[in-house]
Coordinates of C-alpha atoms in Angstrom, one line a residue:
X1 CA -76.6 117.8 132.2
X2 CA -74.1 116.0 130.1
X3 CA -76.6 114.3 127.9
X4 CA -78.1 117.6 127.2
X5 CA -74.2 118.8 126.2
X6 CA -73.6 115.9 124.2
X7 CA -77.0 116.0 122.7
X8 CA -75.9 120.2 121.4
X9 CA -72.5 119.2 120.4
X10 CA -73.9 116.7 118.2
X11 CA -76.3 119.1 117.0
X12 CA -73.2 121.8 116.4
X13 CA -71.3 118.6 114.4
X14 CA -74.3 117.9 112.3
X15 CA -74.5 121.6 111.6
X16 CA -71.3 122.6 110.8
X17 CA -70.9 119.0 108.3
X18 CA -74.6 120.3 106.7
X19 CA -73.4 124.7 106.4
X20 CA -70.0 123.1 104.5
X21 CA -72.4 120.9 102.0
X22 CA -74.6 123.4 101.6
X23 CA -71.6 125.8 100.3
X24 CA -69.8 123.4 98.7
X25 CA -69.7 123.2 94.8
X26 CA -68.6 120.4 92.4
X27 CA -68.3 121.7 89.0
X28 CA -70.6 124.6 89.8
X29 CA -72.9 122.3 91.3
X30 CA -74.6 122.6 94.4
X31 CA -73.5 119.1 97.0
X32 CA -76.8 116.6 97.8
X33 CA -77.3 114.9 100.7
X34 CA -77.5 111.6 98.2
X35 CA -73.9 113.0 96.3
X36 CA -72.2 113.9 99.6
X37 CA -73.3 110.0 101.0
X38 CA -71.7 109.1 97.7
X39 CA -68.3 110.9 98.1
X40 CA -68.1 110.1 101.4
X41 CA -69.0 106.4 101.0
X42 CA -72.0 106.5 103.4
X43 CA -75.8 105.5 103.1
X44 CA -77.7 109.1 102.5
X45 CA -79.7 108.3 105.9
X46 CA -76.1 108.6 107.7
X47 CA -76.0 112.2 106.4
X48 CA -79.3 112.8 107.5
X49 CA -78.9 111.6 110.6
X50 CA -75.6 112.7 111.1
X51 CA -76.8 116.6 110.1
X52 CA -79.5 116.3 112.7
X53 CA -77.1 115.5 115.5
X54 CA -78.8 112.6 116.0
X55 CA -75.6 110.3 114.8
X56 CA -71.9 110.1 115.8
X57 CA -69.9 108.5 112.5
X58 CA -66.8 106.9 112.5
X59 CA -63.7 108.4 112.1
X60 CA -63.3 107.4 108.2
X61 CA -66.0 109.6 107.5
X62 CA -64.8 112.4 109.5
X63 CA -61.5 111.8 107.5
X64 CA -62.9 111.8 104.3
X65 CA -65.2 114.8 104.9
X66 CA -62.0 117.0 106.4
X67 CA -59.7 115.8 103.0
X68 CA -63.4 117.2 101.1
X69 CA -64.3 120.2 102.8
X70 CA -60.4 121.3 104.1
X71 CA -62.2 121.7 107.4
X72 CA -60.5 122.1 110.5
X73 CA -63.2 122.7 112.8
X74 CA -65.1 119.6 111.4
X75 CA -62.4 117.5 113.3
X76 CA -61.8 119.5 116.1
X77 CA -66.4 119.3 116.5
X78 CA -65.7 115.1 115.9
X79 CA -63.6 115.2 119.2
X80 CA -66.5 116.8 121.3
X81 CA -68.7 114.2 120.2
X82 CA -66.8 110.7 120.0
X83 CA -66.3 109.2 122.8
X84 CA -64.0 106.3 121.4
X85 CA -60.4 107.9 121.9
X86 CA -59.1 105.3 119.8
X87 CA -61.3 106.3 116.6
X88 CA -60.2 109.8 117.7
X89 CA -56.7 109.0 117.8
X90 CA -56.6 107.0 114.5
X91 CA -58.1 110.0 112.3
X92 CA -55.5 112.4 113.8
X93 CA -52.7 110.0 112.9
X94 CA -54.7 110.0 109.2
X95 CA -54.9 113.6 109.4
X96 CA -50.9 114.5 110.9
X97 CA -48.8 114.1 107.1
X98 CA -51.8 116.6 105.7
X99 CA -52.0 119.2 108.7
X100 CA -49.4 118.5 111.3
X101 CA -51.0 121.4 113.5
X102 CA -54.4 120.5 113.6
X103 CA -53.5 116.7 114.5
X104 CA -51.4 117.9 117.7
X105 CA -54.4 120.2 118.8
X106 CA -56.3 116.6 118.4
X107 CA -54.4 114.6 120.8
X108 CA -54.4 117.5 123.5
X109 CA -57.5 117.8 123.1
X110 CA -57.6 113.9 123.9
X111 CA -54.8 114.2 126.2
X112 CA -56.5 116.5 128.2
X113 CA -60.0 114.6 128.3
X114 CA -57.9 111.4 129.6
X115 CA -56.1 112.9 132.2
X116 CA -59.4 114.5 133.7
X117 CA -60.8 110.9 133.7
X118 CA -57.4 109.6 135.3
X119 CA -56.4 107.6 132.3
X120 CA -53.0 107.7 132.3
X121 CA -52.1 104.8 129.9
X122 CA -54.0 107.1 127.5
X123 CA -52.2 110.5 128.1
X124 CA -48.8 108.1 128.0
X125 CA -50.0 106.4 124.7
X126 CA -50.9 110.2 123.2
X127 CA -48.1 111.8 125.0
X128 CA -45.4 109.4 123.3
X129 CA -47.6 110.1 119.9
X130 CA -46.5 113.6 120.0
X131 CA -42.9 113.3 120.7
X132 CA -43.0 110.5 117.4
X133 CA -44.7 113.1 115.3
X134 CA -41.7 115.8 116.6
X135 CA -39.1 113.3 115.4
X136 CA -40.5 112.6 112.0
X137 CA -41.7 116.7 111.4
X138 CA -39.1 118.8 112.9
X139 CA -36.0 115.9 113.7
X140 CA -36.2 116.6 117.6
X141 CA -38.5 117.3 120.3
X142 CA -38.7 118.6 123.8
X143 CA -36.9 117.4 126.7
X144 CA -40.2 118.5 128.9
X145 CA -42.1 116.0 126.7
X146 CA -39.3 113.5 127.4
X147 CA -39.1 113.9 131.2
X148 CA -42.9 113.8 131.8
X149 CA -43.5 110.8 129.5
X150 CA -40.7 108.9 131.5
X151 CA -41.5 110.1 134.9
X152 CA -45.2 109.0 134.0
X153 CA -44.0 105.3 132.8
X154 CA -42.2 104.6 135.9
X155 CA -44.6 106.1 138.0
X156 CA -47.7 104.3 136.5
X157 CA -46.8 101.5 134.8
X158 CA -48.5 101.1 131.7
X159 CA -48.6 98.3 129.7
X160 CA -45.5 97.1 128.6
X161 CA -46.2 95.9 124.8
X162 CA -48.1 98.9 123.4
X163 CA -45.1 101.3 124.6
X164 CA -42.6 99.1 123.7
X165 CA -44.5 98.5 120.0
X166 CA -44.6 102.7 120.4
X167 CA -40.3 102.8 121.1
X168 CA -39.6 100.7 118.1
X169 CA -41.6 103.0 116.0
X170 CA -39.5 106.0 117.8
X171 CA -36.5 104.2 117.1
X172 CA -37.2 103.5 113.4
X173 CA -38.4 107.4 112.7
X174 CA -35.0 108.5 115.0
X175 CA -32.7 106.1 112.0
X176 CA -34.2 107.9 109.5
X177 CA -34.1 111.3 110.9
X178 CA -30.4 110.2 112.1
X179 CA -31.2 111.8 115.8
X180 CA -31.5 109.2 118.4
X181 CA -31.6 112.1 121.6
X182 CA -35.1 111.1 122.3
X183 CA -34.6 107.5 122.0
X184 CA -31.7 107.4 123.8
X185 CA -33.2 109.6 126.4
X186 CA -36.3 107.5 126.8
X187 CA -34.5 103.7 127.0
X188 CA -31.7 104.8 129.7
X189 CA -34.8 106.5 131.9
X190 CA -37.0 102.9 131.7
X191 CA -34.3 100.0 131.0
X192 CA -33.7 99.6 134.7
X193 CA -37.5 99.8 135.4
X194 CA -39.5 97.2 133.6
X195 CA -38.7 93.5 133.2
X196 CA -38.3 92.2 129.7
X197 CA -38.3 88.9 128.0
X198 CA -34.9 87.8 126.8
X199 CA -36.1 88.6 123.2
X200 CA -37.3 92.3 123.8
X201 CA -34.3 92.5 125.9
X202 CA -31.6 91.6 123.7
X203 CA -33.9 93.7 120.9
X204 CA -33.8 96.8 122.6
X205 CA -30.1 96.6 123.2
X206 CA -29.3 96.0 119.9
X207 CA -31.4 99.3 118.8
X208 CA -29.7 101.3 121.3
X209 CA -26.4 99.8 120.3
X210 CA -27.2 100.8 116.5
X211 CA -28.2 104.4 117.8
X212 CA -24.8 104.5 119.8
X213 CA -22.8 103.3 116.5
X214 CA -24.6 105.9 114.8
X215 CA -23.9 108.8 116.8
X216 CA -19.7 107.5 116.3
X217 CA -19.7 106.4 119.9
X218 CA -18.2 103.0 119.2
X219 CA -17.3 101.7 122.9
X220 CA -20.6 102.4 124.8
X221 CA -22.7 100.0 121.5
X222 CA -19.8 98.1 121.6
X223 CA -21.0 97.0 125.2
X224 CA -24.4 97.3 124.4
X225 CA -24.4 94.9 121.2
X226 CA -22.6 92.7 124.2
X227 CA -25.1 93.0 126.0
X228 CA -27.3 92.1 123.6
X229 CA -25.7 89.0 122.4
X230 CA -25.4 87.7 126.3
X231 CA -29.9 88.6 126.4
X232 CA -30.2 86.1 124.0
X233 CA -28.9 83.2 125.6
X234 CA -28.0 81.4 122.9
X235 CA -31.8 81.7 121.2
X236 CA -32.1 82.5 117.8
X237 CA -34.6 85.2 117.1
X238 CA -35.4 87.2 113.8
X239 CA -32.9 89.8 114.8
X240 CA -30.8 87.7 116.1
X241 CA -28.5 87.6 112.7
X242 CA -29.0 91.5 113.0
X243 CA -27.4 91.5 116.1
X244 CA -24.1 89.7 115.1
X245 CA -24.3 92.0 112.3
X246 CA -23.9 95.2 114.2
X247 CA -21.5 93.9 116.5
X248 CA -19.4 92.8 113.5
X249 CA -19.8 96.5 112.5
X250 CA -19.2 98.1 115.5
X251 CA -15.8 96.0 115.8
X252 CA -14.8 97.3 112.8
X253 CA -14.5 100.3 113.8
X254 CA -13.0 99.6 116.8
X255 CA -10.1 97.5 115.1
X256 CA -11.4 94.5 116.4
X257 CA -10.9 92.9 113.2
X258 CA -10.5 89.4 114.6
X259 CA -13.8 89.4 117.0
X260 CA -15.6 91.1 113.8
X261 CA -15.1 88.6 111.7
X262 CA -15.8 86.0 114.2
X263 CA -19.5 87.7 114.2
X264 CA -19.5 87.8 110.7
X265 CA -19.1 84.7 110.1
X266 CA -21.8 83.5 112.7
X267 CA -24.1 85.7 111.0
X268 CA -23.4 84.5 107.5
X269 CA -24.2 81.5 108.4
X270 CA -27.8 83.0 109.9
X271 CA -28.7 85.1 107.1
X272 CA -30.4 83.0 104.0
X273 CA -28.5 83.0 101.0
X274 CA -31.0 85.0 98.9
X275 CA -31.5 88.2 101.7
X276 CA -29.8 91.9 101.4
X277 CA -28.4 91.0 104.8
X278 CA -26.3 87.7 103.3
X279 CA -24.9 90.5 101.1
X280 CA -24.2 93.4 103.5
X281 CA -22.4 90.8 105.4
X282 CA -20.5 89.7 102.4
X283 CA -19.5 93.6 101.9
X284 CA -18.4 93.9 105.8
X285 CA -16.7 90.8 105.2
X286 CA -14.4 91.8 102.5
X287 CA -14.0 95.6 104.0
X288 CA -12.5 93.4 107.4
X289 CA -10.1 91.6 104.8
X290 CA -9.2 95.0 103.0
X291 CA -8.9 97.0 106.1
X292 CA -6.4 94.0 107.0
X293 CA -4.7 94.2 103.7
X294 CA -5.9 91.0 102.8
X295 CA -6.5 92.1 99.4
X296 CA -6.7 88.7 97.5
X297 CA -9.2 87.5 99.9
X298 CA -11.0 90.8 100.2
X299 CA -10.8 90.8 95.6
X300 CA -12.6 87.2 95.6
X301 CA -15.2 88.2 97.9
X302 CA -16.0 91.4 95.9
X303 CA -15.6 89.4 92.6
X304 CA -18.5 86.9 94.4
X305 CA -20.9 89.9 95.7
X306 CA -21.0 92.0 92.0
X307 CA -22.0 89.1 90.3
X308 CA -25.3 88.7 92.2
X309 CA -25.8 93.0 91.7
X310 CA -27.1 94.9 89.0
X311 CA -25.3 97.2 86.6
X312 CA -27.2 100.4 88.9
X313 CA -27.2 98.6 92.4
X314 CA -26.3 101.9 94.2
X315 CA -25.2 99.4 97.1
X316 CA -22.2 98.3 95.2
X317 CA -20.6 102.3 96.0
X318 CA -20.0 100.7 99.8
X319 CA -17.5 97.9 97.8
X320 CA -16.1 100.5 95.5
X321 CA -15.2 102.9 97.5
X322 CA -12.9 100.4 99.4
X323 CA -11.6 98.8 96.3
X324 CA -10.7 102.5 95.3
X325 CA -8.7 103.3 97.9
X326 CA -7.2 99.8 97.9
X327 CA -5.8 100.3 94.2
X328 CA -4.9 103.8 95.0
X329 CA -2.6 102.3 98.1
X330 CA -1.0 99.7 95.2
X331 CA -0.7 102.4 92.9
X332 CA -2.8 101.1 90.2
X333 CA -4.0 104.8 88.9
X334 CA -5.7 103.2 85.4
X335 CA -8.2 100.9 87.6
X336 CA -8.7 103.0 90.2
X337 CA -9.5 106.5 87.8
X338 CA -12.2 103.8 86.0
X339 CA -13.1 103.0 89.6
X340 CA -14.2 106.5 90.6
X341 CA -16.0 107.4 87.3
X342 CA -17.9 104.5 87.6
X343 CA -18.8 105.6 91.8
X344 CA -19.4 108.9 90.6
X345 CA -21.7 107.5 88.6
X346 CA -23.9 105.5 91.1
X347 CA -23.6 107.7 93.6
X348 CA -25.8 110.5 91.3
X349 CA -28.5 107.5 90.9
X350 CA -28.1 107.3 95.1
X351 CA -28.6 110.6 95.5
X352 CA -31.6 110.9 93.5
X353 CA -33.2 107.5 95.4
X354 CA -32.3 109.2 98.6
X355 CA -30.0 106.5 99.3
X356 CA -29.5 106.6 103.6
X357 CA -26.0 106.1 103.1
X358 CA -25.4 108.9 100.4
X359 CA -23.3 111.6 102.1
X360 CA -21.0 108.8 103.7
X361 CA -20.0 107.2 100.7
X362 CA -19.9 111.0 98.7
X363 CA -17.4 111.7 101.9
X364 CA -15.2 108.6 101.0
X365 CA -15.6 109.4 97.1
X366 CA -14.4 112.5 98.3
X367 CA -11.2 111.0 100.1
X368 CA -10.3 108.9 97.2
X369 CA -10.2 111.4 94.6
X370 CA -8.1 113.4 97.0
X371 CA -5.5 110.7 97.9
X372 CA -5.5 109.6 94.2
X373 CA -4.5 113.2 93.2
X374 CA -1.7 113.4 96.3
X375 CA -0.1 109.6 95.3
X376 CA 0.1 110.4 91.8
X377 CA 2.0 113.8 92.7
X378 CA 3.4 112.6 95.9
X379 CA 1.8 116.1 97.5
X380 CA 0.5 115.0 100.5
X381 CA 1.3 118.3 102.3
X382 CA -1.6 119.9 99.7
X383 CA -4.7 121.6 101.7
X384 CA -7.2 119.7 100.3
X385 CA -5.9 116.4 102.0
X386 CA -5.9 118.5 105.4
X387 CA -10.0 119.8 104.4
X388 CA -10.3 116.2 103.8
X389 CA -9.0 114.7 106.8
X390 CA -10.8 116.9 109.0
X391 CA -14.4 116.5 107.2
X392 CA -13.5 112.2 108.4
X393 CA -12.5 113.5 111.5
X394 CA -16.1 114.7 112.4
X395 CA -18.1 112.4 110.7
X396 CA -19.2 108.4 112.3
X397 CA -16.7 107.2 109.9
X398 CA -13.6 106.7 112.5
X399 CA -12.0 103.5 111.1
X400 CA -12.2 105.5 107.7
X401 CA -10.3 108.1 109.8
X402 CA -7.5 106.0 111.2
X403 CA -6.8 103.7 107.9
X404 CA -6.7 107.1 106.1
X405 CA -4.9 109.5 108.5
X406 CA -2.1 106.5 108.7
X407 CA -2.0 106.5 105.0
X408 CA -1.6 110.2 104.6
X409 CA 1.0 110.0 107.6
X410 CA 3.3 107.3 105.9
X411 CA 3.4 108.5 103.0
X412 CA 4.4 112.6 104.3
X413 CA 6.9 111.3 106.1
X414 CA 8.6 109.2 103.1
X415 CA 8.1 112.6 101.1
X416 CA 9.5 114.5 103.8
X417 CA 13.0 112.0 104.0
X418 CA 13.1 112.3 99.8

């Protein structure tokens, strides 16, 4: 009985790809077998076959025939007839940036097919699919898609890589989206369930560290970037520099400016010479000098870094924005108005590259201009430094907060006694 349904949905594929040739025109010209074998990169006996139900293609075709004939139902037809899930599953992800919709009817449609045949790995494997395609369409998805994929992983124990290789693909879509909720959700539910190597380990705590630093809550990836440092045991692995890196970061905003230059320096000396992290870690290191009020050390660092930029590296707005503030606090209005017009500047080629960091550094452009205004009139009582301090407030940026809620508090008060 199921040969004979296999045998009619073949049939009802073959049909439906010959009806949409047969109606098809290319300038006003009725589609061959021979020209559709040619569009679609096929041998003209795979179309005949294929339109007799008496072939099952591969998923390329099926892709390349959907992007052709804009058909829907061809690919929904494909999943009756293929019984490799995996070439199903690849042309959905093909299909999902062109028709979002049709790619999640695809996997539960395969979802559904696996769990009848008691295959969970596949309905986790599709099931953690979806929730990746919520993250990178709509920027969240549903806790019920959460809850059953990690009830399902403890309770059947997949295989560890391919999840694993699946939650560093969620957490790199959640860091662009900038909404770690299902990543976060996910890595608390299975940390304490599966036994890692002591480079996955101290990996997956340094993401979940980076996700907590993100979200502005500094002491829980403090302890995790901790934790992550301890995993390695002394090993070096290719993130291991990354690691000292955010820890170094995550000091910072704590005001452990001692311990985060300590990990600075330890990543420094990781990083080759010639990588963007060598110079992020430059940057951090002069900010931890600035923030410090190291100035002359912080100035030779900065002098070092811009000579190894370009005239538009947007990066340099994370230096200038400090070196800003730093002339505003020494009162050195000529440099520091030359400063900003030269921020302002970048920051319009940032916005246009869709730099990541964009409306952070347009928040501290934003602070500057303010403060400069309120030194140079000593009004520091004005409402635009209170609209200011409370847009800092609420953002990640809290050792921006402090240093500048300080400022703005020293110098009210020495207003207030004049």
């Amino acid at each position: 009985m199921s040969g004979s349904i296999e045998e009619l949905n073949r049939k009802e594929f073959g049909a439906a790809l010959k009806t949409l040739r047969e109606k098809a025109r290319i300038n006003d010209a009725r589609v061959s077998q021979e020209k559709l074998a040619e569009l679609l990169d096929v041998s003209r006996i795979t179309i005949v076959n294929t339109e007799k139900g008496q072939n099952v293609p591969k998923a390329s075709f099926v892709e390349k025939a959907y992007h052709l004939f804009q058909s829907g139902e061809l690919v929904m037809r494909y999943v009756l007839i293929q019984q490799d899930k995996k070439e199903v599953s690849h042309l959905a992800m093909k299909i999902q940036p062109h028709d979002y919709k049709l790619a999640i009817r695809v996997i539960q449609m395969i979802m559904r097919e696996s769990f009848s045949q008691g295959d969970l790995h596949g309905v986790i494997t599709n099931l953690f699919r979806l929730i990746l395609w919520d993250i990178e369409e709509k920027g969240k998805t549903s806790r019920r898609k959460i809850q059953y994929l990690t009830q399902a992983f403890i309770n059947y124990d997949p295989e560890h890589n391919g999840f694993l290789d699946l939650l560093d693909e969620l957490y790199h879509i959640s860091k662009k989206r900038k909404n770690f909720d299902a990543f976060l959700s996910i890595t608390e539910a299975i940390t304490q369930e599966i036994k890692l190597d002591d480079r996955r380990l101290s990996q997956l705590f340094y993401q979940e560290a980076t996700a907590f630093y993100i979200k502005g809550q500094h002491d829980k990836a403090y302890r995790l970037s901790n934790r992550a440092i301890e995993a390695m045991a002394g090993v070096v692995y290719q993130h291991t520099a990354h690691i000292y890196h955010r820890h170094s970061l995550i000091c910072m905003q704590l005001a452990f400016y001692d311990e985060a230059l300590e990990h600075a320096k330890v990543c420094l000396e990781m990083a080759p010479k010639a990588s963007e992290l060598h110079k992020l870690v430059k940057q951090g290191m002069a900010r931890m000098y600035y923030m410090n009020q190291n100035f002359d050390e912080a100035k030779e660092l900065w002098d070092e870094l811009f000579k190894t930029m370009g005239k538009n590296d947007i990066r340099k707005v994370h230096s200038l924005n400090d070196i800003i503030f730093m002339e505003i606090r020494l009162g050195h209005f000529d440099k520091a108005d030359k400063l900003i017009d030269e921020c302002d500047r970048l920051l319009q080629l940032a916005e246009k590259e869709e730099w990541s960091f964009f409306q952070a550094e347009k928040l501290l452009l934003f602070r500057n201009k303010v403060l400069y205004h309120a030194q140079k009139t000593g009004d520091f009582f004005h409402k635009d430094v209170s609209d200011m301090l409370g847009e800092l407030k609420v953002s990640y940026l809290k050792d921006e907060f402090e240093l500048t809620k300080n400022f703005v508090l020293d110098k009210a008060f020495l207003s207030a006694k004049m």
